[in-house]
Amino acid sequence: MATANLKAFWSDLRRRKVVRVAIVYAVVAWVVIEAASVILPGLLLPEWSIRLVLALALIGFPFALVLAWVFDLSSAGLRRELPADTPGVTFVAEASEADLPRPSDSAAAPAASRRSIAVLPMANMSGDPENEYFSDGISEEIISLLARLPDLRVVSRTSSFLFKRAGLDVRTIAAKLGVNTVLEGSVRRVGNRVRIVAQLIDAVDDTHLWSDSYDRELEDIFAVQTDIARRIVDAMNLSPEDKIAVEATTESIPAYDYYLRGRQYLHQQTGKSLYLAREMFNKALEIDPGYVRAYAGAACAASLIAQWVDYSRTYLREAEETSRRALELAPDLAEGHAARGFALSMNGEYAGAAEHFERAIKLDPQLYEAWYLYGRSRFAEGNLEHAERLWDRAHAVQPEEFQSAELRVLALRALGRSDETKEAAELAVKLIERRLDLNPQDLRALGLGSGAMIASGRTEQGLAMVERSLELAPDDATVLHNAACAYAHAGDGEKALELMERRLKEGGTMHRDWLEHDSDFDCLRDDPRFIAILNRLPSASGR
C-alpha cells in the first residue's frame, strides 16, 4: 500500500506540473545567480547583494512548488487545482480489489473535477448514413485510449452514445453524464481521404481547452486517434501514459471497416446483431488474417451467441479457436486475454478463464469488460462471493454502467445479504432509470431493470418494463430470457416457464451453468417442467 501511495503521489506531482516547475525554477535561478555574480560587482554593489540574490532564490523555491500544486494555468486562466480524492470521482491506481472504491463512493456525478470526460459520438458529415459506423468507431477508439488512464474517469460508450442526435447543448449533456469535460467533433470521409474536427470543451465555463482539425489519408487514421488522445491528456494536465496508442491494429482499411461494423453490431446485443457482428469480424479476418483485434471481436461474438442464443459446439469451438489465435499474435493484449477468458468460461474451463481474466486486469486495470465478464464466469461457476466483488469493481471502473450494478444485486440476493441487496437494487434502479430516460427502447436496460425494480419492492413497475421489452422484441432470445427471470423472481412460475419454453422454441439453447445458480429461478427448482428444461440443456462444466 505504501508503494501504491508513493506512486499515486508521484503521479499527482507530474500531473500538477510540480516536477516541471521545479526543474524550470532551478534552471532560471541558476542563470539569475550566475548573471548576478558577474553584473553586480561591476555595478559596485556590496558583496552581500549576491548572497541576497541566492537567498531570495532559495526562499522562492518552496513557494513556487506550493503555487504549482495549488493552481493550474489553463486556457481559461489561473484556476484552483483539485486533489485526487475529489468527492464523487473514481480514481483507480492499482488493480487490487481492496483498493478500488465501492459503488456507493462513485455513483454520483463529479461536481468539480476536470479529470472526467465524455467522448460524444463524432457527427457523420460524409453525406452517407452508411458511414456512421466509421464516425462512431473513431469515437469508440478514443474512449478506449483514454480509459487506460488511471487519473481520468471516462464515461462508457453506451452512455455517451445515448446523446447522438439528442439536440442538447454541451452543458446539459455534461450535467446528465456527471462530467465537466466533453469531447465532440465530426468526421467527413470522401474516397481515401478523411477530415476529422475535434474540440475539447470545459462544460463549466463553456470554454475550449483544445481544438484541431486533421485532413489525412485513411491510412493515417490510427495516428490521428492517438494524437487526439495525447492532446487531450496535455490539455487536461494529466500524467502522460506510454500506452496511448492504438494497439494490434491492421494496415488494411477495408479490414478496419469491417471491424468497426462488427463492433457496432456487437454493442446492440440482440440475437440478430450478434450473428451480424460475427460475420463482420470474419470478413475482416478474410482480408487480414493477422488482425488481432478482429480475432478478439470474433471470439466475443461467438461467446455471446453461445451465451444468449445457441449454446452449441459450433460457437463454443469458434470462440475457443479465435481467442487462442488472438493471444498467439499478441500475448500482452488485455482485450485478447479478456476474450480468451470469456471463451474458456463458456466452455466450462473456469480455472483457465480466471487466469486470463486476471492477466487482462493486470495489463489494463481500467478494462471494464475484464471485470464484468470475470464476474459472469465466477457466477456460472458457482463462486457467488467472488462474482459479487468483481461486479462491484466493474461498477467502480464505470460508475454510470448499469449492467454490473444490476448483476451484483442478483449475486447479493443469492447470498442472502438482504440489507446490501436493497441498497444495491436502489443504485441499479437509479442507473437504469437514467439510461431509459435517454433511450426508452433500450432492451438491455428494460430487461435488467425489471429485476432491479422487483428486488427493490416495485414489482408492478418491474413487470411493466418486461412487457414493454416483449412488445419491442417479442422473439429476441435475450428479451425472452430476462422476461422469464423477472416473472420467476416475481413469483409467477407459470408465466416464467411459458417464456422459457417459448425461448427454446425459437431455436438454440440456454447456458445451463448460469441457470443452475440464478436465484431468480429458485421458486422453480423443484418444478418438474423446470427440471425437464434443465435436462435438455448441455452443461459447460460437464464437457
Coordinates of C-alpha atoms in Angstrom, one line a residue:
M1 CA 0.0 0.0 0.0
A2 CA 2.9 2.4 0.8
T3 CA 4.3 1.8 -2.7
A4 CA 0.9 2.5 -4.2
N5 CA 0.6 5.7 -2.2
L6 CA 4.0 6.8 -3.3
K7 CA 3.2 6.1 -7.0
A8 CA -0.1 8.0 -6.7
F9 CA 1.8 11.0 -5.0
W10 CA 4.4 11.0 -7.8
S11 CA 1.7 10.8 -10.4
D12 CA 0.0 13.8 -8.8
L13 CA 3.2 15.7 -8.8
R14 CA 3.6 15.2 -12.5
R15 CA 0.0 15.9 -13.3
R16 CA 0.1 19.2 -11.5
K17 CA 3.4 20.0 -13.2
V18 CA 5.2 20.4 -9.9
V19 CA 8.2 18.5 -11.2
R20 CA 8.3 20.6 -14.4
V21 CA 8.1 23.8 -12.3
A22 CA 10.9 22.6 -10.0
I23 CA 13.2 22.0 -13.0
V24 CA 12.4 25.2 -14.7
Y25 CA 12.8 27.2 -11.5
A26 CA 16.2 25.6 -10.7
V27 CA 17.5 26.4 -14.2
V28 CA 16.2 30.0 -14.2
A29 CA 17.5 30.6 -10.6
W30 CA 21.0 29.3 -11.6
V31 CA 21.1 31.6 -14.6
V32 CA 20.0 34.6 -12.4
I33 CA 22.6 33.8 -9.8
E34 CA 25.4 33.4 -12.4
A35 CA 24.4 36.7 -14.0
A36 CA 24.3 38.4 -10.6
S37 CA 27.8 37.2 -9.8
V38 CA 29.0 38.9 -12.9
I39 CA 26.9 42.0 -13.2
L40 CA 26.5 43.2 -9.5
P41 CA 30.3 43.6 -8.8
G42 CA 30.5 45.7 -12.0
L43 CA 27.8 48.0 -10.6
L44 CA 29.9 48.5 -7.5
L45 CA 27.2 46.9 -5.3
P46 CA 28.3 45.4 -2.0
E47 CA 29.3 41.7 -1.8
W48 CA 26.3 40.8 0.2
S49 CA 24.0 41.7 -2.7
I50 CA 25.0 38.4 -4.4
R51 CA 24.2 36.4 -1.3
L52 CA 20.8 38.2 -1.1
V53 CA 20.0 37.1 -4.7
L54 CA 20.9 33.5 -3.7
A55 CA 18.8 33.7 -0.5
L56 CA 15.8 35.0 -2.4
A57 CA 16.1 32.2 -5.0
L58 CA 16.2 29.6 -2.2
I59 CA 13.3 31.2 -0.4
G60 CA 11.2 31.4 -3.5
F61 CA 11.7 27.7 -4.4
P62 CA 9.2 26.2 -2.0
F63 CA 6.7 29.0 -2.7
A64 CA 6.9 28.1 -6.4
L65 CA 6.2 24.4 -5.7
V66 CA 3.2 25.2 -3.5
L67 CA 1.7 27.5 -6.2
A68 CA 2.3 24.8 -8.8
W69 CA 0.5 22.3 -6.6
V70 CA -2.5 24.5 -5.8
F71 CA -3.0 26.4 -9.1
D72 CA -3.1 25.4 -12.8
L73 CA -2.5 27.8 -15.6
S74 CA -5.1 26.8 -18.3
S75 CA -6.6 28.3 -21.4
A76 CA -9.4 29.7 -19.1
G77 CA -6.8 31.4 -16.9
L78 CA -5.4 30.7 -13.5
R79 CA -7.6 28.2 -11.6
R80 CA -7.6 26.2 -8.5
E81 CA -6.4 22.6 -8.9
L82 CA -8.4 19.7 -7.2
P83 CA -7.0 16.8 -5.2
A84 CA -7.1 13.3 -6.5
D85 CA -9.8 12.4 -3.9
T86 CA -12.4 14.9 -5.1
P87 CA -15.8 13.6 -3.9
G88 CA -17.8 11.7 -6.4
V89 CA -14.8 10.8 -8.7
T90 CA -13.4 7.4 -9.1
F91 CA -9.6 7.1 -9.4
V92 CA -8.1 3.6 -9.7
A93 CA -4.4 3.5 -9.0
E94 CA -4.0 -0.3 -8.7
A95 CA -5.8 -3.4 -9.9
S96 CA -6.2 -4.8 -6.4
E97 CA -9.8 -5.3 -5.4
A98 CA -9.2 -4.0 -1.9
D99 CA -8.0 -0.6 -3.3
L100 CA -10.9 0.0 -5.6
P101 CA -13.8 2.2 -4.4
R102 CA -17.3 0.8 -3.6
P103 CA -20.2 1.7 -5.8
S104 CA -21.6 4.0 -3.2
D105 CA -18.5 6.1 -3.5
S106 CA -18.7 6.5 -7.2
A107 CA -22.3 6.6 -8.3
A108 CA -22.7 10.4 -8.0
A109 CA -21.6 12.8 -10.7
P110 CA -18.2 14.5 -10.1
A111 CA -19.3 18.1 -9.3
A112 CA -16.0 19.9 -9.6
S113 CA -13.3 17.8 -11.2
R114 CA -11.9 18.4 -14.6
R115 CA -10.5 14.9 -14.7
S116 CA -13.6 13.3 -16.1
I117 CA -14.7 13.3 -19.7
A118 CA -17.4 12.2 -22.0
V119 CA -16.5 11.5 -25.6
L120 CA -19.6 12.1 -27.7
P121 CA -20.1 10.3 -31.0
M122 CA -18.5 12.1 -33.8
A123 CA -21.0 13.6 -36.2
N124 CA -21.1 11.9 -39.6
M125 CA -20.6 14.6 -42.2
S126 CA -20.0 12.3 -45.1
G127 CA -23.5 12.6 -46.5
D128 CA -23.9 8.9 -46.5
P129 CA -25.7 7.4 -43.4
E130 CA -23.9 4.1 -44.1
N131 CA -20.6 5.8 -42.9
E132 CA -22.0 6.3 -39.4
Y133 CA -20.3 3.1 -38.2
F134 CA -17.0 4.8 -39.2
S135 CA -17.5 8.0 -37.2
D136 CA -18.9 6.0 -34.3
G137 CA -15.8 3.8 -34.4
I138 CA -13.4 6.7 -34.2
S139 CA -15.2 7.9 -31.1
E140 CA -15.1 4.5 -29.6
E141 CA -11.3 4.1 -30.2
I142 CA -10.7 7.4 -28.5
I143 CA -12.8 6.3 -25.5
S144 CA -10.7 3.1 -25.3
L145 CA -7.4 5.0 -25.4
L146 CA -8.4 7.5 -22.7
A147 CA -10.0 4.8 -20.5
R148 CA -6.5 3.4 -19.9
L149 CA -5.5 6.5 -17.8
P150 CA -6.0 5.9 -14.1
D151 CA -6.3 9.6 -13.4
L152 CA -9.2 10.1 -15.7
R153 CA -12.8 8.9 -15.4
V154 CA -14.2 8.2 -18.9
V155 CA -17.9 7.8 -19.5
S156 CA -18.6 4.5 -21.2
R157 CA -19.5 4.3 -24.9
T158 CA -23.0 3.0 -24.1
S159 CA -23.8 6.1 -22.0
S160 CA -22.2 8.9 -24.1
F161 CA -23.6 7.5 -27.3
L162 CA -27.1 7.9 -26.0
F163 CA -26.8 11.6 -26.8
K164 CA -26.4 11.0 -30.5
R165 CA -28.8 13.4 -32.3
A166 CA -30.2 14.4 -28.9
G167 CA -30.0 18.1 -29.8
L168 CA -28.8 19.0 -26.3
D169 CA -26.1 21.6 -25.6
V170 CA -22.7 20.5 -24.1
R171 CA -23.5 21.8 -20.6
T172 CA -26.7 19.8 -20.4
I173 CA -25.0 16.6 -21.6
A174 CA -22.1 17.1 -19.2
A175 CA -24.6 17.5 -16.3
K176 CA -26.5 14.4 -17.2
L177 CA -23.3 12.3 -17.5
G178 CA -21.7 13.8 -14.4
V179 CA -18.6 15.2 -16.2
N180 CA -17.1 18.7 -16.6
T181 CA -15.2 18.0 -19.9
V182 CA -16.6 16.9 -23.2
L183 CA -15.0 16.0 -26.5
E184 CA -17.1 16.5 -29.6
G185 CA -16.4 16.6 -33.3
S186 CA -17.2 15.5 -36.8
V187 CA -15.9 13.1 -39.4
R188 CA -16.1 13.6 -43.2
R189 CA -14.9 10.7 -45.3
V190 CA -14.6 11.1 -49.0
G191 CA -12.9 8.3 -51.0
N192 CA -9.5 7.7 -49.5
R193 CA -9.5 11.0 -47.5
V194 CA -10.8 11.8 -44.1
R195 CA -11.3 15.1 -42.3
I196 CA -11.7 15.0 -38.5
V197 CA -12.5 18.0 -36.4
A198 CA -12.3 17.6 -32.7
Q199 CA -12.8 20.1 -29.8
L200 CA -12.4 19.6 -26.1
I201 CA -14.8 21.8 -24.1
D202 CA -14.8 22.7 -20.4
A203 CA -18.5 22.5 -19.8
V204 CA -18.3 24.5 -16.5
D205 CA -17.4 27.8 -18.3
D206 CA -18.1 26.7 -21.9
T207 CA -14.5 27.4 -23.0
H208 CA -12.4 25.5 -25.5
L209 CA -9.5 23.7 -23.8
W210 CA -8.2 22.5 -27.2
S211 CA -9.4 22.1 -30.8
D212 CA -7.8 20.9 -34.0
S213 CA -8.7 19.5 -37.5
Y214 CA -7.0 16.7 -39.4
D215 CA -7.0 16.3 -43.2
R216 CA -5.4 12.9 -43.8
E217 CA -5.3 9.8 -45.9
L218 CA -7.4 7.0 -44.4
E219 CA -4.1 5.1 -43.7
D220 CA -3.3 7.7 -41.1
I221 CA -6.5 7.2 -39.1
F222 CA -4.8 5.4 -36.2
A223 CA -2.1 8.1 -35.8
V224 CA -4.9 10.7 -35.7
Q225 CA -6.8 8.9 -33.0
T226 CA -3.6 8.5 -30.9
D227 CA -2.8 12.2 -31.4
I228 CA -6.2 13.4 -30.3
A229 CA -6.0 11.3 -27.1
R230 CA -2.5 12.7 -26.4
R231 CA -3.6 16.2 -27.0
I232 CA -6.5 15.7 -24.5
V233 CA -4.0 14.4 -21.9
D234 CA -1.9 17.5 -22.3
A235 CA -4.9 19.9 -22.3
M236 CA -6.2 18.4 -19.1
N237 CA -2.8 18.3 -17.4
L238 CA -2.9 14.6 -16.9
S239 CA 0.0 12.3 -16.4
P240 CA 1.2 11.1 -19.8
E241 CA 0.9 7.4 -20.4
D242 CA 3.0 5.4 -22.8
K243 CA 0.1 3.2 -23.6
I244 CA -1.8 5.9 -25.5
A245 CA -1.5 4.3 -28.9
V246 CA -3.9 2.1 -31.0
E247 CA -2.7 -1.5 -30.5
A248 CA -2.9 -4.7 -32.5
T249 CA -4.5 -3.0 -35.5
T250 CA -4.3 -3.5 -39.3
E251 CA -2.8 -1.8 -42.3
S252 CA -5.9 -2.7 -44.3
I253 CA -8.6 0.0 -44.3
P254 CA -11.2 -2.5 -45.7
A255 CA -10.5 -4.9 -42.8
Y256 CA -10.7 -2.0 -40.4
D257 CA -14.1 -1.0 -41.9
Y258 CA -15.5 -4.5 -41.3
Y259 CA -14.0 -4.5 -37.8
L260 CA -15.8 -1.2 -37.0
R261 CA -19.1 -2.6 -38.4
G262 CA -18.6 -5.7 -36.2
R263 CA -18.2 -3.5 -33.1
Q264 CA -21.3 -1.6 -33.9
Y265 CA -23.4 -4.7 -34.1
L266 CA -21.7 -6.3 -31.1
H267 CA -22.9 -3.3 -28.9
Q268 CA -26.5 -3.9 -29.8
Q269 CA -26.5 -7.4 -28.2
T270 CA -29.6 -8.8 -29.8
G271 CA -29.7 -12.2 -31.3
K272 CA -29.7 -10.9 -34.9
S273 CA -27.0 -8.3 -34.2
L274 CA -24.6 -10.9 -32.7
Y275 CA -24.7 -13.0 -35.8
L276 CA -24.0 -9.9 -37.9
A277 CA -21.1 -8.9 -35.7
R278 CA -19.6 -12.4 -36.1
E279 CA -20.0 -12.1 -39.9
M280 CA -18.3 -8.7 -40.0
F281 CA -15.3 -9.8 -37.8
N282 CA -14.8 -12.8 -40.0
K283 CA -14.8 -10.7 -43.1
A284 CA -12.1 -8.5 -41.6
L285 CA -10.1 -11.6 -40.9
E286 CA -10.5 -12.8 -44.5
I287 CA -8.9 -9.6 -45.7
D288 CA -6.2 -9.5 -42.9
P289 CA -5.6 -12.9 -41.3
G290 CA -3.2 -11.2 -38.8
Y291 CA -5.7 -8.7 -37.4
V292 CA -5.6 -9.4 -33.7
R293 CA -8.4 -7.2 -32.5
A294 CA -10.7 -8.8 -35.1
Y295 CA -9.9 -12.2 -33.6
A296 CA -10.8 -10.9 -30.2
G297 CA -14.0 -9.4 -31.6
A298 CA -14.9 -12.7 -33.3
A299 CA -14.3 -14.6 -30.1
C300 CA -16.6 -12.3 -28.1
A301 CA -19.3 -12.5 -30.7
A302 CA -19.2 -16.3 -30.8
S303 CA -19.2 -16.4 -26.9
L304 CA -22.2 -14.1 -26.8
I305 CA -24.1 -16.2 -29.3
A306 CA -23.3 -19.3 -27.2
Q307 CA -24.4 -17.4 -24.0
W308 CA -27.7 -15.9 -25.3
V309 CA -28.8 -17.6 -28.5
D310 CA -27.3 -21.0 -29.3
Y311 CA -25.1 -22.9 -26.7
S312 CA -23.8 -25.3 -29.3
R313 CA -20.4 -26.8 -30.0
T314 CA -20.1 -24.8 -33.2
Y315 CA -19.9 -21.4 -31.4
L316 CA -18.0 -22.7 -28.4
R317 CA -15.3 -24.1 -30.6
E318 CA -15.1 -20.9 -32.6
A319 CA -14.8 -18.8 -29.5
E320 CA -12.0 -21.0 -28.2
E321 CA -10.1 -21.0 -31.5
T322 CA -10.3 -17.3 -32.3
S323 CA -9.4 -16.2 -28.8
R324 CA -6.4 -18.5 -28.8
R325 CA -5.3 -17.1 -32.1
A326 CA -5.6 -13.5 -30.8
L327 CA -3.1 -14.3 -28.0
E328 CA -0.7 -16.2 -30.2
L329 CA -0.4 -12.9 -32.3
A330 CA -0.4 -10.5 -29.3
P331 CA 0.4 -12.2 -25.9
D332 CA 0.2 -8.9 -24.0
L333 CA -3.1 -7.5 -25.3
A334 CA -5.6 -7.1 -22.4
E335 CA -8.5 -7.2 -24.8
G336 CA -7.3 -10.6 -26.1
H337 CA -7.0 -12.1 -22.6
A338 CA -10.5 -10.9 -21.7
A339 CA -11.8 -12.5 -24.9
R340 CA -9.9 -15.7 -24.1
G341 CA -11.2 -15.8 -20.5
F342 CA -14.8 -15.4 -21.8
A343 CA -14.4 -18.2 -24.3
L344 CA -12.9 -20.6 -21.8
S345 CA -15.6 -19.7 -19.3
M346 CA -18.3 -20.5 -21.8
N347 CA -16.5 -23.9 -22.5
G348 CA -16.6 -24.7 -18.7
E349 CA -12.9 -24.2 -18.2
Y350 CA -13.3 -21.9 -15.3
A351 CA -9.8 -22.2 -13.8
G352 CA -8.2 -21.3 -17.2
A353 CA -10.7 -18.5 -17.6
A354 CA -9.7 -17.0 -14.3
E355 CA -6.0 -16.9 -15.2
H356 CA -6.7 -15.0 -18.4
F357 CA -9.1 -12.5 -16.7
E358 CA -6.5 -11.9 -14.0
R359 CA -3.9 -11.3 -16.7
A360 CA -6.2 -8.9 -18.6
I361 CA -6.8 -6.9 -15.4
K362 CA -3.1 -6.7 -14.6
L363 CA -2.4 -5.4 -18.1
D364 CA -5.3 -2.9 -18.0
P365 CA -7.0 -2.3 -14.7
Q366 CA -9.4 0.1 -16.4
L367 CA -10.8 -2.6 -18.8
Y368 CA -14.4 -2.8 -17.7
E369 CA -15.1 -5.9 -19.8
A370 CA -12.5 -7.9 -18.0
W371 CA -14.0 -7.2 -14.5
Y372 CA -17.6 -7.7 -15.8
L373 CA -17.0 -10.9 -17.7
Y374 CA -14.9 -12.3 -14.9
G375 CA -17.9 -11.8 -12.7
R376 CA -20.1 -13.7 -15.1
S377 CA -17.6 -16.5 -15.2
R378 CA -17.4 -16.8 -11.4
F379 CA -21.2 -16.7 -11.2
A380 CA -21.7 -19.5 -13.7
E381 CA -19.1 -21.5 -11.8
G382 CA -21.0 -21.0 -8.6
N383 CA -18.5 -18.7 -6.8
L384 CA -21.1 -16.1 -6.0
E385 CA -19.0 -14.3 -3.4
H386 CA -16.2 -13.6 -5.9
A387 CA -18.7 -12.7 -8.6
E388 CA -20.3 -10.1 -6.3
R389 CA -16.9 -8.5 -5.6
L390 CA -15.9 -8.5 -9.3
W391 CA -19.2 -6.8 -10.4
D392 CA -18.6 -4.3 -7.6
R393 CA -15.2 -3.5 -9.1
A394 CA -16.6 -3.3 -12.6
H395 CA -19.0 -0.7 -11.4
A396 CA -16.1 1.2 -9.8
V397 CA -14.4 1.4 -13.2
Q398 CA -17.5 2.6 -15.0
P399 CA -19.9 4.1 -12.4
E400 CA -22.6 5.0 -14.9
E401 CA -22.8 1.5 -16.4
F402 CA -25.9 -0.4 -15.1
Q403 CA -25.2 -4.0 -16.0
S404 CA -22.6 -4.8 -13.4
A405 CA -24.6 -2.9 -10.8
E406 CA -27.7 -5.0 -11.5
L407 CA -26.0 -8.3 -11.6
R408 CA -24.4 -7.5 -8.3
V409 CA -28.0 -7.4 -6.9
L410 CA -28.5 -10.9 -8.3
A411 CA -25.4 -12.2 -6.5
L412 CA -26.2 -10.5 -3.2
R413 CA -29.8 -11.9 -3.2
A414 CA -28.4 -15.4 -3.9
L415 CA -26.0 -14.9 -1.0
G416 CA -28.9 -13.9 1.4
R417 CA -27.4 -10.5 2.2
S418 CA -30.8 -8.7 2.2
D419 CA -29.7 -5.3 3.5
E420 CA -27.0 -5.0 0.9
T421 CA -29.3 -6.3 -1.8
K422 CA -31.8 -3.5 -1.1
E423 CA -29.1 -0.8 -1.2
A424 CA -27.6 -2.2 -4.4
A425 CA -31.0 -2.5 -6.0
E426 CA -31.7 1.2 -5.4
L427 CA -28.5 2.1 -7.0
A428 CA -29.2 -0.2 -10.0
V429 CA -32.7 1.3 -10.4
K430 CA -31.3 4.8 -10.4
L431 CA -28.7 4.0 -13.1
I432 CA -31.3 2.1 -15.3
E433 CA -33.9 4.9 -15.0
R434 CA -31.2 7.4 -16.1
R435 CA -30.5 5.1 -19.1
L436 CA -34.2 4.7 -20.0
D437 CA -34.7 8.4 -19.7
L438 CA -32.3 8.9 -22.6
N439 CA -33.3 5.8 -24.5
P440 CA -36.8 4.4 -23.6
Q441 CA -36.3 1.5 -26.0
D442 CA -33.0 0.1 -24.6
L443 CA -33.8 -3.6 -24.4
R444 CA -31.0 -4.4 -22.1
A445 CA -31.9 -1.7 -19.7
L446 CA -35.6 -2.8 -19.7
G447 CA -34.7 -6.4 -19.2
L448 CA -32.2 -5.9 -16.3
G449 CA -34.2 -3.0 -14.9
S450 CA -37.2 -5.2 -14.3
G451 CA -35.1 -7.4 -11.9
A452 CA -33.7 -4.4 -10.1
M453 CA -37.2 -3.0 -9.7
I454 CA -38.6 -6.2 -8.3
A455 CA -35.7 -6.5 -5.9
S456 CA -36.3 -3.0 -4.6
G457 CA -40.0 -3.9 -4.0
R458 CA -41.5 -2.3 -7.1
T459 CA -42.8 -5.5 -8.7
E460 CA -45.6 -3.8 -10.7
Q461 CA -43.2 -1.4 -12.3
G462 CA -40.7 -4.1 -13.0
L463 CA -43.2 -6.3 -14.8
A464 CA -44.4 -3.3 -16.8
M465 CA -40.8 -2.9 -18.1
V466 CA -40.8 -6.6 -19.0
E467 CA -43.9 -6.2 -21.1
R468 CA -42.5 -3.2 -22.8
S469 CA -39.4 -5.1 -23.8
L470 CA -41.6 -8.0 -25.1
E471 CA -43.6 -5.5 -27.2
L472 CA -40.5 -4.2 -28.8
A473 CA -38.8 -7.5 -29.5
P474 CA -41.2 -10.5 -28.9
D475 CA -38.9 -13.1 -30.4
D476 CA -35.5 -12.0 -29.2
A477 CA -33.7 -14.6 -27.1
T478 CA -32.2 -12.1 -24.6
V479 CA -35.5 -10.4 -24.1
L480 CA -37.3 -13.7 -23.5
H481 CA -34.7 -14.9 -21.1
N482 CA -34.8 -11.7 -19.0
A483 CA -38.6 -11.7 -19.1
A484 CA -38.6 -15.3 -17.7
C485 CA -36.2 -14.2 -14.9
A486 CA -38.4 -11.3 -13.9
Y487 CA -41.6 -13.3 -13.8
A488 CA -39.9 -16.1 -11.8
H489 CA -38.5 -13.5 -9.4
A490 CA -42.0 -12.0 -9.0
G491 CA -43.3 -15.5 -8.1
D492 CA -45.2 -16.2 -11.3
G493 CA -43.6 -19.5 -12.1
E494 CA -46.2 -20.5 -14.7
K495 CA -45.5 -17.4 -16.8
A496 CA -41.7 -17.8 -16.4
L497 CA -41.9 -21.4 -17.6
E498 CA -44.1 -20.4 -20.6
L499 CA -41.5 -17.8 -21.6
M500 CA -38.6 -20.3 -21.2
E501 CA -40.4 -22.8 -23.4
R502 CA -41.1 -20.1 -25.9
R503 CA -37.4 -19.1 -25.8
L504 CA -36.3 -22.7 -26.6
K505 CA -38.9 -23.0 -29.3
E506 CA -37.4 -20.0 -31.1
G507 CA -34.2 -22.1 -31.5
G508 CA -30.9 -22.6 -29.9
T509 CA -30.3 -23.5 -26.3
M510 CA -29.5 -21.7 -23.0
H511 CA -26.5 -21.5 -20.7
R512 CA -27.3 -24.2 -18.1
D513 CA -24.4 -23.4 -15.7
W514 CA -25.8 -19.9 -15.3
L515 CA -29.4 -21.1 -14.8
E516 CA -28.3 -23.5 -12.1
H517 CA -27.0 -20.6 -10.0
D518 CA -29.5 -17.9 -10.9
S519 CA -31.6 -17.1 -7.8
D520 CA -34.4 -15.7 -10.0
F521 CA -35.4 -19.3 -10.6
D522 CA -35.3 -20.6 -7.0
C523 CA -39.1 -20.8 -6.9
L524 CA -38.9 -23.4 -9.7
R525 CA -36.1 -25.6 -8.6
D526 CA -38.5 -28.5 -7.7
D527 CA -40.9 -28.0 -10.6
P528 CA -40.8 -31.0 -13.0
R529 CA -41.1 -28.6 -16.0
F530 CA -38.1 -26.6 -14.9
I531 CA -36.1 -29.7 -14.2
A532 CA -37.0 -31.1 -17.7
I533 CA -35.8 -27.8 -19.3
L534 CA -32.5 -28.0 -17.4
N535 CA -32.1 -31.6 -18.5
R536 CA -32.5 -30.6 -22.1
L537 CA -29.6 -28.2 -21.9
P538 CA -25.9 -29.1 -22.2
S539 CA -23.7 -28.2 -19.3
A540 CA -20.4 -26.4 -19.8
S541 CA -18.9 -28.0 -16.6
G542 CA -19.8 -31.4 -18.0
R543 CA -18.0 -31.1 -21.3

